[in-house]
Coordinates of C-alpha atoms in Angstrom, one line a residue:
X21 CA 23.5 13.0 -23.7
X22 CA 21.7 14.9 -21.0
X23 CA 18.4 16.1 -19.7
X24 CA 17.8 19.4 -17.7
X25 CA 19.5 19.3 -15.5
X26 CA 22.7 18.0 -16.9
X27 CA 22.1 14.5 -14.8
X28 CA 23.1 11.4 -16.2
X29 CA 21.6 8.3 -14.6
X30 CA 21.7 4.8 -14.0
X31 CA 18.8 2.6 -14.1
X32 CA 19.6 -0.3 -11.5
X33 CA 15.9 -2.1 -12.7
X34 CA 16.3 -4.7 -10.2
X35 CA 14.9 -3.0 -7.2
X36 CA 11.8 -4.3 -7.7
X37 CA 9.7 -1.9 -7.4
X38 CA 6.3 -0.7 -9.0
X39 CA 7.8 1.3 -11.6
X40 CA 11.0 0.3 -11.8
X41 CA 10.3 0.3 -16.0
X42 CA 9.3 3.7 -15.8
X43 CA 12.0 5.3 -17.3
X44 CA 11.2 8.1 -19.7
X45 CA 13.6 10.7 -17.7
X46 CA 16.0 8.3 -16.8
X47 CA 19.4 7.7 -19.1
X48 CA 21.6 4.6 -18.7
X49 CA 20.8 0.7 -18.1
X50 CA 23.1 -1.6 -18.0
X51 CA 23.8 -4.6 -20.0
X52 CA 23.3 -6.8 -16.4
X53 CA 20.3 -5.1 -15.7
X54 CA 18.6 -6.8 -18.6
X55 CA 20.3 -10.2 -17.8
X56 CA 18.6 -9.8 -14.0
X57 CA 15.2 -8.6 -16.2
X58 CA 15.7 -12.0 -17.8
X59 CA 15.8 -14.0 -14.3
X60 CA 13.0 -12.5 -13.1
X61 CA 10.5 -12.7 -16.5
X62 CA 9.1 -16.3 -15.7
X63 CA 6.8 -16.2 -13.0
X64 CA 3.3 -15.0 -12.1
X65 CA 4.3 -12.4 -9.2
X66 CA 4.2 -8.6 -9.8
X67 CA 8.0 -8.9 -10.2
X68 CA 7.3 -11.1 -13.1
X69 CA 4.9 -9.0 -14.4
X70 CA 6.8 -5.9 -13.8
X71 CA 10.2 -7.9 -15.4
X72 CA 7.9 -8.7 -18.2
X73 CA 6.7 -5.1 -18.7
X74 CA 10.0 -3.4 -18.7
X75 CA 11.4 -5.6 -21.5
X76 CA 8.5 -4.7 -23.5
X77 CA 8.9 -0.8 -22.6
X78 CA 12.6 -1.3 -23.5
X79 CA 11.7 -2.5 -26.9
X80 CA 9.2 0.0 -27.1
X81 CA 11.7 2.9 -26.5
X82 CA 14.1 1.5 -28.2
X83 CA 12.4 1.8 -31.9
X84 CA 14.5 1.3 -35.0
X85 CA 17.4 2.3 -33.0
X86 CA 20.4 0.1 -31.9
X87 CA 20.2 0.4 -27.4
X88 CA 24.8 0.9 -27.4
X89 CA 24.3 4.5 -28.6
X90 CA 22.0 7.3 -27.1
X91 CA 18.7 7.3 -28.3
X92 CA 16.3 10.4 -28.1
X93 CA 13.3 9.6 -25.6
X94 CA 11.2 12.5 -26.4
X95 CA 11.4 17.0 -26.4
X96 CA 13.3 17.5 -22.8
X97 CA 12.8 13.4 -21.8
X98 CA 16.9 13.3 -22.5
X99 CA 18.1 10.1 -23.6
X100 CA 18.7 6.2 -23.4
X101 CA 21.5 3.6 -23.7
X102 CA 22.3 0.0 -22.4
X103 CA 25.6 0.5 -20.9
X104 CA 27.8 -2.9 -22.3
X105 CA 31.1 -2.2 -20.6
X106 CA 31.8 -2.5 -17.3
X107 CA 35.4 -2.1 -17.6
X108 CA 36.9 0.5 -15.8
X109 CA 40.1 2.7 -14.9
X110 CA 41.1 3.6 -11.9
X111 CA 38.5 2.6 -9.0
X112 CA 36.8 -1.4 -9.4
X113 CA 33.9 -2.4 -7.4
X114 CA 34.9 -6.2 -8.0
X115 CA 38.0 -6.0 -6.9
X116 CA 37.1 -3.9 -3.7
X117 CA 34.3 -5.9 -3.0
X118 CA 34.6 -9.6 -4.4
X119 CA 33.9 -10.2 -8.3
X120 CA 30.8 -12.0 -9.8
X121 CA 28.1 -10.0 -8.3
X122 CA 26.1 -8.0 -10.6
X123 CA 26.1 -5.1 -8.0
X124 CA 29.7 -5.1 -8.3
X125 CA 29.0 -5.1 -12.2
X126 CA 26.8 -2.0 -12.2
X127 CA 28.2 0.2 -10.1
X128 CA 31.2 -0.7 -12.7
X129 CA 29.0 0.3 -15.5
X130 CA 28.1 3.8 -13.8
X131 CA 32.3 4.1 -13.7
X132 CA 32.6 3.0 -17.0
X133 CA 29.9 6.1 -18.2
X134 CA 31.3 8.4 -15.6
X135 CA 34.7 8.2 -17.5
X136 CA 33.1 8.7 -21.0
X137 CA 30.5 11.1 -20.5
X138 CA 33.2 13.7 -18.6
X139 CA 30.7 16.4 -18.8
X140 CA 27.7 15.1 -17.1
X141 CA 27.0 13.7 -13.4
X142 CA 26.8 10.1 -13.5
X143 CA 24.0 9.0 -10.8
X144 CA 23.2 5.3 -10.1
X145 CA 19.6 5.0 -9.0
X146 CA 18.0 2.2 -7.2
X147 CA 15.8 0.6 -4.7
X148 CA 18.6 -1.2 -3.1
X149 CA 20.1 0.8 0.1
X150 CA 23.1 -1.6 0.3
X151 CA 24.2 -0.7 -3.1
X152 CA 23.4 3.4 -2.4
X153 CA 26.1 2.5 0.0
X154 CA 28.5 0.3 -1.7
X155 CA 28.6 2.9 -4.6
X156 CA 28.6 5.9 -1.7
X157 CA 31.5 4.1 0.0
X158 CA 33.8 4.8 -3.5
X159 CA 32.5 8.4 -4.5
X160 CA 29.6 7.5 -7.3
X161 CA 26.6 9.6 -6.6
X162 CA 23.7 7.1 -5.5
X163 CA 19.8 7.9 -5.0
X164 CA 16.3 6.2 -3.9
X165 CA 14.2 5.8 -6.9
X166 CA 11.9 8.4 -5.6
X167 CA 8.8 7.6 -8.1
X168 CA 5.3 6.9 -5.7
X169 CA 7.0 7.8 -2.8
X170 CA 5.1 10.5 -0.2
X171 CA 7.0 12.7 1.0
X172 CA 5.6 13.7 4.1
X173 CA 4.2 10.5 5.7
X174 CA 3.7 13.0 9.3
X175 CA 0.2 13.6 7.5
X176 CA -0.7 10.1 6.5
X177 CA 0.2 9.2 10.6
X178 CA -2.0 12.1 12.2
X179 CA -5.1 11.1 13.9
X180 CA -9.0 12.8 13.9
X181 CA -9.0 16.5 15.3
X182 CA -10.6 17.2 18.5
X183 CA -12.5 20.4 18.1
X184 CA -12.5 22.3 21.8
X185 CA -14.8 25.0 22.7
X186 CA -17.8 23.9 20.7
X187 CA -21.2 25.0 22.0
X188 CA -22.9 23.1 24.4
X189 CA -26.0 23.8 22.6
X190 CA -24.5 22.8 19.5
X191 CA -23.5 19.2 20.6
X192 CA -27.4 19.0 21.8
X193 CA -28.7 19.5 18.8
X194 CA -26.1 17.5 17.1
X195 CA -27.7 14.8 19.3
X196 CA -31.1 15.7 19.2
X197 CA -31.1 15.8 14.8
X198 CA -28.6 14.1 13.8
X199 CA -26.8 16.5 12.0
X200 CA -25.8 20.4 12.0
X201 CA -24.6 22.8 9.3
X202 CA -22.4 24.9 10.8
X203 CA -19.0 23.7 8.5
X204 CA -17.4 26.6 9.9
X205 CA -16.9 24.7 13.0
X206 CA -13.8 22.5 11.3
X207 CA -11.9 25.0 10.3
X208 CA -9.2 24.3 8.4
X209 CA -10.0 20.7 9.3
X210 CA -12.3 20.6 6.9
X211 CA -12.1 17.4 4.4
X212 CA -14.6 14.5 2.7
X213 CA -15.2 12.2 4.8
X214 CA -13.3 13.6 7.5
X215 CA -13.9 12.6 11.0
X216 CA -14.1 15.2 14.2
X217 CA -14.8 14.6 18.1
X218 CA -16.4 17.7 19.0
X219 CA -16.1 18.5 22.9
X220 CA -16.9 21.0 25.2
X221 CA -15.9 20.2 28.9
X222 CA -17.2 16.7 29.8
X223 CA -19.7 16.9 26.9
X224 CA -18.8 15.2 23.7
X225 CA -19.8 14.1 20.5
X226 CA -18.3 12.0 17.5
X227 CA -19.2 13.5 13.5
X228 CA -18.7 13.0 10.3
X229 CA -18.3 15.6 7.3
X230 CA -20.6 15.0 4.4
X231 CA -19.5 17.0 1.5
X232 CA -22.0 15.8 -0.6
X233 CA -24.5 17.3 1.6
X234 CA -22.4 19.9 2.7
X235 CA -23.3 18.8 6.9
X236 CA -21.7 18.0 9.7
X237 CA -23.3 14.3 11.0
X238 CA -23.6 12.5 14.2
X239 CA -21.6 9.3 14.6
X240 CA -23.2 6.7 16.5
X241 CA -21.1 3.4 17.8
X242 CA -23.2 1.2 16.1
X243 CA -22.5 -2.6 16.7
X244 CA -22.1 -4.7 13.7
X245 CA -22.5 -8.8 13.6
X246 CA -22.4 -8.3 17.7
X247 CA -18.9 -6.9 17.5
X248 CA -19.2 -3.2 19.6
X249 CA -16.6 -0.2 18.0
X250 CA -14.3 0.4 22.0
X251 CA -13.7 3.7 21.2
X252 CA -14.2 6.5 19.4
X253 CA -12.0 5.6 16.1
X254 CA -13.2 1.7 16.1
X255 CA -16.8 4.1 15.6
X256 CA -15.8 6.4 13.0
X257 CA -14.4 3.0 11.4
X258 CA -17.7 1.2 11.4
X259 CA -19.0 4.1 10.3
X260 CA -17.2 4.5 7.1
X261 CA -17.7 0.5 6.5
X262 CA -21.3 0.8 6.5
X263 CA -21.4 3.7 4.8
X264 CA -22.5 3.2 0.9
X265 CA -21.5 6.5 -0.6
X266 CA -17.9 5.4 0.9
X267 CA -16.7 2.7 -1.7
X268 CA -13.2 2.6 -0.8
X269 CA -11.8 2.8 2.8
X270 CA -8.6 2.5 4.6
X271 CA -8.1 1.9 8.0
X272 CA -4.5 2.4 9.3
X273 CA -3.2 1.1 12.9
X274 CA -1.0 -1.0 14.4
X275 CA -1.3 -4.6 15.6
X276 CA -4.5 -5.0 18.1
X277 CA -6.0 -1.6 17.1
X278 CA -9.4 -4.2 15.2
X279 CA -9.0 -3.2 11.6
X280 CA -9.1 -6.7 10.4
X281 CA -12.1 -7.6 12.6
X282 CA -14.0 -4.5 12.1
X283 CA -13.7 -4.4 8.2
X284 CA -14.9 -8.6 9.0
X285 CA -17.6 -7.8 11.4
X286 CA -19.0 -4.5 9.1
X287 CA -18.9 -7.3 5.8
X288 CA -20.5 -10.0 7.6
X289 CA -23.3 -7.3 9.2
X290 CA -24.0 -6.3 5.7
X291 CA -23.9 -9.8 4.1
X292 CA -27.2 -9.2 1.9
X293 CA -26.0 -6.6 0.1
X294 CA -23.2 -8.0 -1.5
X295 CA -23.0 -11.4 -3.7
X296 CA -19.8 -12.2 -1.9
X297 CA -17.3 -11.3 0.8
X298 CA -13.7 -12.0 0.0
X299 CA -11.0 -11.4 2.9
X300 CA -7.3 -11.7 1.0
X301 CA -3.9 -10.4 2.2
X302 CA -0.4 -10.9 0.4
X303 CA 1.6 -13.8 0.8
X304 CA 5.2 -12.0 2.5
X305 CA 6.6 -14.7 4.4
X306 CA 8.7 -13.1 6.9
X307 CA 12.4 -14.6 5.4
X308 CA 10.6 -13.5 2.1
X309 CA 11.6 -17.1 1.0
X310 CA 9.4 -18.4 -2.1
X311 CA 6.3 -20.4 -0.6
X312 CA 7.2 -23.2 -3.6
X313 CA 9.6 -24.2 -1.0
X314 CA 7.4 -25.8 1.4
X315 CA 5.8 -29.0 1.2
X316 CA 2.0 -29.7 0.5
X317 CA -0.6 -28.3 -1.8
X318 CA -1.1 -25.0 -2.9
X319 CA -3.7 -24.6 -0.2
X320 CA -1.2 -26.0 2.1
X321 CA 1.6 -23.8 1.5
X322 CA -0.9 -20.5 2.1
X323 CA -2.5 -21.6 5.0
X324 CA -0.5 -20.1 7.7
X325 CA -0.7 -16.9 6.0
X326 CA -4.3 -17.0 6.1
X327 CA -4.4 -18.0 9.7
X328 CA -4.5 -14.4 11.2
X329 CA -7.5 -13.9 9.0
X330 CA -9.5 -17.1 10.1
X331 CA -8.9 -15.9 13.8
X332 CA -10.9 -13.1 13.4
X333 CA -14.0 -15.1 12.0
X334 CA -13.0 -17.5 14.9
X335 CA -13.7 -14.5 17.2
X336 CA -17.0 -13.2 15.4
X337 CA -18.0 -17.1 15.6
X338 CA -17.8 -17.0 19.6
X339 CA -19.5 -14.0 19.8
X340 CA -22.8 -16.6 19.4
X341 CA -23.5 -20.5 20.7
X342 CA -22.8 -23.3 17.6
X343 CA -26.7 -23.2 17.7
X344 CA -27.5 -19.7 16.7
X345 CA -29.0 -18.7 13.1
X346 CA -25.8 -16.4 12.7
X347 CA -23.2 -19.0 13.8
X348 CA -25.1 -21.1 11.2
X349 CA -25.1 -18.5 8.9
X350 CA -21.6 -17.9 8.9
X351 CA -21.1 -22.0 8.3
X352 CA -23.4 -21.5 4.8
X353 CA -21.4 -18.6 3.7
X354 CA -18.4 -20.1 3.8
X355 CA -19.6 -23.7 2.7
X356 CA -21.2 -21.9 -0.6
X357 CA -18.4 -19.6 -1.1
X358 CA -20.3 -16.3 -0.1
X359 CA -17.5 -15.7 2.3
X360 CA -13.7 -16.3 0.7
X361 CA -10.3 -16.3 2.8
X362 CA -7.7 -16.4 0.3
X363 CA -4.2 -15.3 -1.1
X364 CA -4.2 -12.5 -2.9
X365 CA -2.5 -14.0 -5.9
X366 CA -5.7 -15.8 -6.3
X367 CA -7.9 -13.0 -7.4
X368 CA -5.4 -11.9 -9.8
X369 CA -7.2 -11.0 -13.5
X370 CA -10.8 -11.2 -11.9
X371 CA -13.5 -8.6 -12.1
X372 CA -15.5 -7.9 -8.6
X373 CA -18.6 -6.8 -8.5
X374 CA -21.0 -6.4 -6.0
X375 CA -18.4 -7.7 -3.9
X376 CA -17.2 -6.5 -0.4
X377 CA -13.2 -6.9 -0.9
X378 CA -11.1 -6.6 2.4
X379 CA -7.3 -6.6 1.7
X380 CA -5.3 -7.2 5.1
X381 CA -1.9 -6.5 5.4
X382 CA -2.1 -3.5 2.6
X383 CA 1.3 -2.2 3.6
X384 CA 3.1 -5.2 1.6
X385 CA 1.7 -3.9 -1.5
X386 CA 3.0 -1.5 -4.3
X387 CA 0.9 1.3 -5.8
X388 CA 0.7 -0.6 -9.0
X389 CA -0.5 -3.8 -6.8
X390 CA -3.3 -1.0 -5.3
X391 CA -4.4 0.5 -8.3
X392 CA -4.6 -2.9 -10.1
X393 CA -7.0 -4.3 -7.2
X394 CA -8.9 -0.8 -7.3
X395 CA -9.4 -1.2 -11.1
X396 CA -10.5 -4.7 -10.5
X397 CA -13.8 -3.5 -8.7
X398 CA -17.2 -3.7 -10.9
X399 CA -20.5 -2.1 -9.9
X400 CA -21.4 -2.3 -6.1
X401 CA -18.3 -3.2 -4.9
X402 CA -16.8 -2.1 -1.9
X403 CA -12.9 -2.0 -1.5
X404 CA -11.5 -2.1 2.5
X405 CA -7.5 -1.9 2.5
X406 CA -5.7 -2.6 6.4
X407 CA -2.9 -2.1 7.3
X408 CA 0.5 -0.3 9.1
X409 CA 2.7 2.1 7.2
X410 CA 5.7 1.2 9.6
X411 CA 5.4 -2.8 9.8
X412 CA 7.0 -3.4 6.1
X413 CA 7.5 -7.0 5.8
X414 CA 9.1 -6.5 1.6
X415 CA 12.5 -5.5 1.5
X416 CA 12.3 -2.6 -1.3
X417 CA 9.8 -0.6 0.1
X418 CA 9.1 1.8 3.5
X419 CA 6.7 3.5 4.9
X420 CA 7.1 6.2 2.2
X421 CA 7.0 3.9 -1.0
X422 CA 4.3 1.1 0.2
X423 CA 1.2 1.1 -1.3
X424 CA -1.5 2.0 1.2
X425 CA 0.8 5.1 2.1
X426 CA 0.6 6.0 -1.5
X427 CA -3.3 5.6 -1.4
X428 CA -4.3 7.4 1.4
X429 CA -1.8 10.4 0.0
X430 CA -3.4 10.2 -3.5
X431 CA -7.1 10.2 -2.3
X432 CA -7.3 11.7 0.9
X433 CA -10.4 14.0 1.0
X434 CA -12.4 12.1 -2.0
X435 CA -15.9 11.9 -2.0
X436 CA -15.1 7.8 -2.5
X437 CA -12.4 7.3 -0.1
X438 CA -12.2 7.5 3.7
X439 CA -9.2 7.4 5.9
X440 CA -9.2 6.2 9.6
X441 CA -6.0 5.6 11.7
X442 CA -6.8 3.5 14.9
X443 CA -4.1 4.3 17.6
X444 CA -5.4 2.6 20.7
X445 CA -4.7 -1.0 20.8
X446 CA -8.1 -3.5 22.0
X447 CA -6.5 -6.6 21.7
X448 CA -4.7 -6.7 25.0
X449 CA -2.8 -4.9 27.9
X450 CA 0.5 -6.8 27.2
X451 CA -0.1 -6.2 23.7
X452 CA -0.7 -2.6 24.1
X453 CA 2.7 -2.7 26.0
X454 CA 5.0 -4.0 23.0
X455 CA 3.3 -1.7 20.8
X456 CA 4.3 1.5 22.7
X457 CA 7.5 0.4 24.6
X458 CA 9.1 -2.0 22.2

C-alpha cells in the first residue's frame, strides 16, 4: 500500500474545498469522512454539490471491490481504503483533546493506519489549519491540500511595468498613430494583453500589447456612461472592458480602487451590444452563518449582500438629473430585466449568451466555482471577475487557493483574458488611509 514516494495519506474530505473528491493519488479516507460527506450531500451550495460528487467518485473508484482493504487506483496512482477503526494504542486525540469530535476521530484513524502500515509515512491532509495543528501538536505528519493552489501569488500582486528611457520621438508618434511596432521595447515584459506606461522624463504615454496584431497601442482614458478612469490603471481597465477581442477580464485591487464601478459603468456604456447585463457576487456572510437563518423572503435574506452593488448604480445614476434620457434609461433596463443584480446562486445551471456577466467579490470563489461560471458563457458573452486576493471572507481558502488567484495564474498572457491590478484607492482619503496603514 504505497505510491512513489512511499507516502501514505489521509483524505480529511471535509475541508471543503474545490476538489476535495479529487483523490486518484491520495490513499486513506476515513469511515467519519463519509459520515460528514453524508451531512453535507443535501443542499444546493457547491459544498453540496462537491459532497454529492465525491460520493459518486468513491463509488466510482471503488468498483467491485469491498472499500476496508486496499484497492488498486490505477499504474503508479497507489491505492485506496476507508479507514473503519479509530482505535488506537498509545497516543488518543479524544482523550487529549475532548471526545466526540470527528477531528478527534480522524486524526485517530491516521494513528490507527500509522500503527498498521509500519512501513509507510502516514500523512493526514486537509484544508483545515486547526486540525494541521492539533495533529502537529502529537507528532502525525499534517499538510495543506495543495491542489489549485499558486504558488507564487508575488506575480499575481505585481502591477503594469513602467518602461524608462523610451524615445521621445517614439511616444510622439505613439500619439500621433495610435500605435507602434517596435515589441522590442517590452522586453521581457512582453505578454497578451499586457499593459505598459511608457515614459521618458515628463513625457508619458499609456499602451497596450496586441498579440494578435503583433503592436504596441495607445491607451486613451476614455469615459464610459460619464464615469472618467483617475488614473492610469482605472484607463488600462476601461480599456480592457471595452475591448471585444478581450472576452474575459479580471480586475484585481483593493477596496476603493473602482473595479465594481468601472466593470458597471464599461457594461452600461456598451448596453446595445449585449441582450443583458447581469451584476452577481457570492453570498459570504461575514460570520459565514447560513442566510436561511434570517427572516423574510429569499429576496430579503440577499438584499444586503447586493447592497454594495446597487451603490455603485446609485453613483452612475447621480452622475445625470432624474430627467435625463440615460437616468431614464437606466430605470427601463432594470424594470425589463436588461440589467440584473443578483446572487450568484441564482444563475446556477443557466447558459449566458450575449451577456455582459460581472462577478463582484471573485475572491470568495473556488476554481471549480470559476470554471463553472466560465463554461456557462454562450456566444458574445463577456465575463468581468472583481476582486482582492487578500480579503478572503471563506474560511478554507487564502489568497493562494481562491479562485480568481487561480484564474489570473492559469490564463495570464491569453489572447481572451486580461489582467489589471488597481493599487490606488479613488474612493476616499480616509479610505485610502485604512487601506495602507491598517
Amino acid at each position: 500500500p504505497k505510491n512513489q514516494s512511499g507516502c501514505l495519506n489521509l483524505i480529511n474530505f471535509i475541508c471543503q474545498s474545490l476538489t476535495f473528491f479529487q483523490v486518484v493519488q491520495l490513499q486513506g479516507a476515513t469511515s467519519t469522512c463519509l459520515e460528514e460527506l453524508d451531512h453535507f450531500k443535501v443542499g444546493n451550495e457547491t459544498k453540496n454539490f462537491e459532497a454529492r460528487e465525491a460520493i459518486r467518485f468513491l463509488d466510482k473508484l471503488s468498483g467491485d471491490f469491498g472499500l476496508n482493504n486496499w484497492i488498486p487506483l490505477g499504474t503508479k496512482k497507489g491505492k485506496l481504503k476507508i479507514v473503519m477503526s479509530n482505535l488506537v494504542n498509545g497516543m488518543d486525540a479524544e482523550e487529549i483533546y475532548g471526545k466526540g469530535k470527528n477531528d478527534h476521530k480522524i486524526i485517530n484513524a491516521a494513528l490507527t493506519l500509522s500503527h498498521s502500515e509500519k512501513s509507510a509515512k502516514v500523512v493526514l491532509v486537509t484544508k483545515d489549519i486547526n486540525l494541521r495543528l492539533k495533529a502537529k501538536a502529537i507528532g502525525l505528519p499534517s499538510e495543506d491540500y495543495e491542489t489549485g493552489k499558486v504558488k507564487n501569488v508575488k506575480n499575481i500582486s505585481t502591477s503594469f511595468p513602467v518602461i524608462e528611457g523610451v524615445p521621445p520621438n517614439t511616444i510622439n508618434e505613439l500619439f500621433r498613430k495610435g500605435s507602434i511596432q517596435e515589441i522590442e521595447l517590452l522586453g521581457n515584459h512582453k505578454i497578451a494583453n499586457g499593459y505598459y506606461i511608457f515614459k521618458n522624463g515628463s513625457d508619458s504615454v499609456l499602451a497596450r500589447y496586441n498579440e494578435a496584431l503583433d503592436t504596441i497601442e495607445r491607451v486613451e482614458k476614455t469615459y464610459v456612461y460619464n464615469v472618467k478612469p483617475r488614473n492610469a490603471e482605472q484607463a488600462f481597465a476601461v480599456n480592457a472592458l471595452l475591448n471585444d477581442n478581450i472576452k474575459l477580464v479580471a480586475l484585481q485591487g483593493v477596496a476603493g480602487t473602482g473595479k465594481t464601478l468601472l466593470a458597471l459603468a464599461s457594461a452600461l456604456e456598451q448596453k446595445n451590444k449585449y441582450n443583458q447585463i447581469i451584476l452577481a457576487r457570492p453570498i459570504i456572510p461575514l460570520s459565514n452563518r447560513e442566510i436561511g437563518f434570517l427572516p423574510g423572503s429569499a429576496e430579503d435574506k440577499i438584499s444586503p449582500y447586493m447592497q454594495p452593488l446597487w451603490d455603485n448604480l446609485k453613483f452612475i445614476k447621480s452622475q445625470f438629473r432624474a430627467t435625463e434620457k440615460k437616468s431614464k434609461v437606466l430605470d427601463e433596463m432594470e424594470e425589463s430585466g436588461k440589467l440584473s443584480i443578483t446572487a450568484l446562486a441564482f444563475i446556477r445551471g443557466r447558459s449566458l449568451s450575449n451577456v455582459m456577466f460581472i462577478i463582484d467579490e471573485a475572491q470568495n470563489l473556488t476554481p471549480h466555482e470559476v470554471k463553472t461560471i466560465i463554461t456557462r458563457a454562450g456566444e458574445g458573452t463577456k465575463v468581468v471577475f472583481t476582486g482582492d486576493i487578500h480579503q478572503i471572507d471563506t474560511p478554507y481558502m487564502d489568497e493562494q487557493s481562491n479562485g480568481l488567484t487561480y484564474l489570473i495564474d492559469r490564463l495570464k498572457g491569453h489572447p481572451l483574458f486580461a489582467h489589471i491590478r488597481l493599487e490606488k484607492g479613488e474612493r476616499s482619503a480616509l479610505a485610502n488611509l485604512a487601506n495602507e496603514l491598517l
